[in-house]
């Protein structure tokens, strides 16, 4: 249940960063989450596609690394995508 909330917060953060940087299509997303998290790349990608299928899709590669963070912590380390500019 908690991972669902974290996944939604990840979506909101990535979407906002993409808006700020004029990214219209995410090709690669690198993220770090706490070691106790059940988040994995395919599950996260499914959620992101459900939320915005023009920004995320089968072309999106997600790399999830697990770190000794506080529970429900995620760090977006890199977003690579196509710009509208």
XYZ file of N, CA and C in Angstrom:
255
model
N 0.819 -1.194 0.000
C 0.000 0.000 0.000
C 0.861 1.256 0.000
N 1.894 1.278 0.840
C 2.760 2.448 0.913
C 3.507 2.673 -0.389
N 3.925 1.581 -1.049
C 4.623 1.730 -2.330
C 3.717 2.375 -3.370
N 2.416 2.123 -3.297
C 1.479 2.746 -4.238
C 1.511 4.256 -4.088
N 1.527 4.730 -2.859
C 1.608 6.170 -2.598
C 2.938 6.721 -3.108
N 4.020 6.004 -2.860
C 5.342 6.443 -3.318
C 5.409 6.475 -4.846
N 4.845 5.482 -5.497
C 4.844 5.448 -6.965
C 4.107 6.660 -7.522
N 2.995 7.025 -6.920
C 2.252 8.200 -7.384
C 3.076 9.473 -7.171
N 3.762 9.570 -6.059
C 4.622 10.737 -5.811
C 5.780 10.777 -6.816
N 6.315 9.618 -7.175
C 7.370 9.562 -8.194
C 6.817 10.080 -9.512
N 5.616 9.623 -9.888
C 5.006 10.105 -11.121
C 4.869 11.623 -11.098
N 4.308 12.158 -10.032
C 4.097 13.604 -9.931
C 5.416 14.361 -10.056
N 6.461 13.868 -9.413
C 7.767 14.533 -9.457
C 8.387 14.459 -10.847
N 8.343 13.287 -11.462
C 8.914 13.139 -12.802
C 8.143 13.998 -13.799
N 6.816 13.977 -13.717
C 5.999 14.777 -14.633
C 6.320 16.260 -14.485
N 6.472 16.730 -13.265
C 6.794 18.145 -13.037
C 8.183 18.481 -13.577
N 9.157 17.616 -13.343
C 10.506 17.850 -13.885
C 10.481 17.876 -15.413
N 9.686 17.012 -15.994
C 9.569 16.997 -17.453
C 8.935 18.290 -17.960
N 7.902 18.770 -17.283
C 7.277 20.038 -17.676
C 8.285 21.184 -17.594
N 9.028 21.225 -16.495
C 10.005 22.301 -16.285
C 11.118 22.280 -17.327
N 11.444 21.094 -17.819
C 12.567 20.946 -18.752
C 12.120 20.641 -20.181
N 10.829 20.815 -20.446
C 10.257 20.659 -21.787
C 10.476 19.262 -22.372
N 10.491 18.248 -21.506
C 10.622 16.857 -21.956
C 9.224 16.342 -22.272
N 9.040 15.840 -23.493
C 7.724 15.355 -23.913
C 7.674 13.831 -24.037
N 8.830 13.183 -23.949
C 8.893 11.721 -24.066
C 10.104 11.247 -23.255
N 9.853 10.431 -22.217
C 10.927 9.932 -21.356
C 11.481 8.642 -21.943
N 12.785 8.651 -22.239
C 13.450 7.452 -22.758
C 14.089 6.635 -21.646
N 14.724 7.319 -20.688
C 15.398 6.638 -19.586
C 15.115 7.362 -18.280
N 14.842 6.585 -17.244
C 14.607 7.117 -15.918
C 15.412 6.282 -14.931
N 16.293 6.948 -14.194
C 17.082 6.283 -13.148
C 16.569 6.777 -11.810
N 16.299 5.839 -10.923
C 15.717 6.182 -9.635
C 16.313 5.290 -8.555
N 16.421 5.841 -7.363
C 16.889 5.081 -6.201
C 15.774 5.085 -5.174
N 15.533 3.919 -4.561
C 14.490 3.785 -3.542
C 15.071 3.071 -2.328
N 14.330 3.141 -1.210
C 14.826 2.483 -0.002
C 14.852 0.968 -0.178
N 15.750 0.339 0.534
C 15.976 -1.111 0.388
C 14.745 -1.953 0.693
N 13.835 -1.454 1.498
C 12.634 -2.208 1.847
C 11.505 -2.055 0.849
N 11.715 -1.247 -0.155
C 10.667 -0.986 -1.141
C 10.459 -2.192 -2.053
N 9.214 -2.370 -2.491
C 8.901 -3.425 -3.449
C 8.799 -2.877 -4.869
N 9.143 -1.618 -5.050
C 9.094 -1.004 -6.374
C 10.136 -1.648 -7.274
N 9.719 -1.974 -8.498
C 10.671 -2.453 -9.496
C 10.359 -1.752 -10.819
N 11.261 -1.840 -11.753
C 11.131 -1.134 -13.019
C 9.846 -1.425 -13.777
N 9.517 -2.698 -14.026
C 8.299 -2.997 -14.789
C 7.017 -2.509 -14.113
N 6.923 -2.680 -12.807
C 5.724 -2.241 -12.080
C 5.607 -0.715 -12.122
N 6.719 -0.029 -11.904
C 6.718 1.434 -11.958
C 6.349 1.916 -13.361
N 6.910 1.287 -14.379
C 6.612 1.683 -15.750
C 5.123 1.490 -16.066
N 4.535 0.390 -15.628
C 3.104 0.173 -15.853
C 2.284 1.327 -15.280
N 2.613 1.749 -14.075
C 1.890 2.853 -13.449
C 2.096 4.156 -14.218
N 3.329 4.422 -14.614
C 3.619 5.663 -15.336
C 2.887 5.704 -16.675
N 2.849 4.586 -17.379
C 2.121 4.523 -18.654
C 0.626 4.743 -18.419
N 0.074 4.148 -17.357
C -1.334 4.351 -17.033
C -1.641 5.825 -16.770
N -0.703 6.530 -16.155
C -0.916 7.939 -15.815
C -0.710 8.869 -17.008
N 0.246 8.551 -17.894
C 0.527 9.435 -19.035
C 1.220 8.645 -20.142
N 0.410 8.103 -21.057
C 0.961 7.229 -22.094
C 1.652 7.989 -23.225
N 1.599 9.316 -23.228
C 2.367 10.065 -24.225
C 3.771 10.371 -23.704
N 3.917 10.488 -22.385
C 5.222 10.768 -21.785
C 6.024 9.483 -21.566
N 5.330 8.398 -21.228
C 5.968 7.106 -20.940
C 5.378 6.031 -21.841
N 6.198 5.047 -22.210
C 5.701 3.948 -23.029
C 6.693 2.806 -23.072
N 6.475 1.892 -24.015
C 7.362 0.730 -24.158
C 8.799 1.147 -24.449
N 8.995 2.349 -24.936
C 10.330 2.878 -25.238
C 11.069 3.331 -23.971
N 10.341 3.465 -22.853
C 10.934 3.983 -21.619
C 11.673 2.872 -20.875
N 12.934 3.140 -20.546
C 13.743 2.222 -19.754
C 13.849 2.787 -18.338
N 13.543 1.961 -17.338
C 13.630 2.396 -15.949
C 14.637 1.530 -15.216
N 15.580 2.204 -14.546
C 16.579 1.512 -13.738
C 16.335 1.880 -12.279
N 16.009 0.886 -11.461
C 15.750 1.100 -10.038
C 16.914 0.525 -9.246
N 17.498 1.354 -8.403
C 18.559 0.903 -7.496
C 18.041 1.030 -6.063
N 18.459 0.119 -5.214
C 18.011 0.093 -3.827
C 19.136 0.597 -2.934
N 18.806 1.551 -2.070
C 19.789 2.207 -1.206
C 19.280 2.204 0.239
N 20.186 2.370 1.189
C 19.776 2.391 2.600
C 19.176 3.750 2.999
N 18.054 4.091 2.375
C 17.343 5.330 2.671
C 16.299 5.087 3.748
N 15.721 6.176 4.229
C 14.572 6.100 5.113
C 13.399 5.512 4.324
N 12.479 4.845 5.013
C 11.314 4.256 4.338
C 10.579 5.297 3.507
N 10.010 4.830 2.390
C 9.210 5.655 1.483
C 9.994 6.819 0.899
N 11.285 6.588 0.684
C 12.136 7.604 0.072
C 12.528 7.152 -1.325
N 12.456 8.094 -2.257
C 12.907 7.840 -3.619
C 13.684 9.057 -4.086
N 14.731 8.815 -4.860
C 15.537 9.885 -5.431
C 15.601 9.661 -6.931
N 15.166 10.662 -7.686
C 15.269 10.605 -9.138
C 16.676 11.073 -9.477
N 17.484 10.171 -10.003
C 18.881 10.530 -10.275
C 19.114 10.984 -11.695
N 18.240 10.574 -12.621
C 18.429 10.968 -14.012
C 17.152 10.765 -14.823
N 16.872 11.736 -15.669
C 15.786 11.616 -16.645
C 16.371 11.994 -17.991
N 16.224 11.112 -18.959
C 16.677 11.402 -20.321
C 15.477 11.262 -21.237
N 15.266 12.264 -22.059
C 14.112 12.192 -22.936
C 14.217 13.149 -24.103
N 13.120 13.221 -24.838
C 13.052 14.081 -26.003
C 12.359 15.387 -25.614
N 12.945 16.477 -26.089
C 12.469 17.805 -25.740
C 11.520 18.349 -26.799
N 10.652 19.249 -26.357
C 9.742 19.907 -27.286
C 10.395 21.150 -27.904
N 11.584 21.486 -27.444
C 12.275 22.663 -27.962
C 13.281 22.296 -29.029
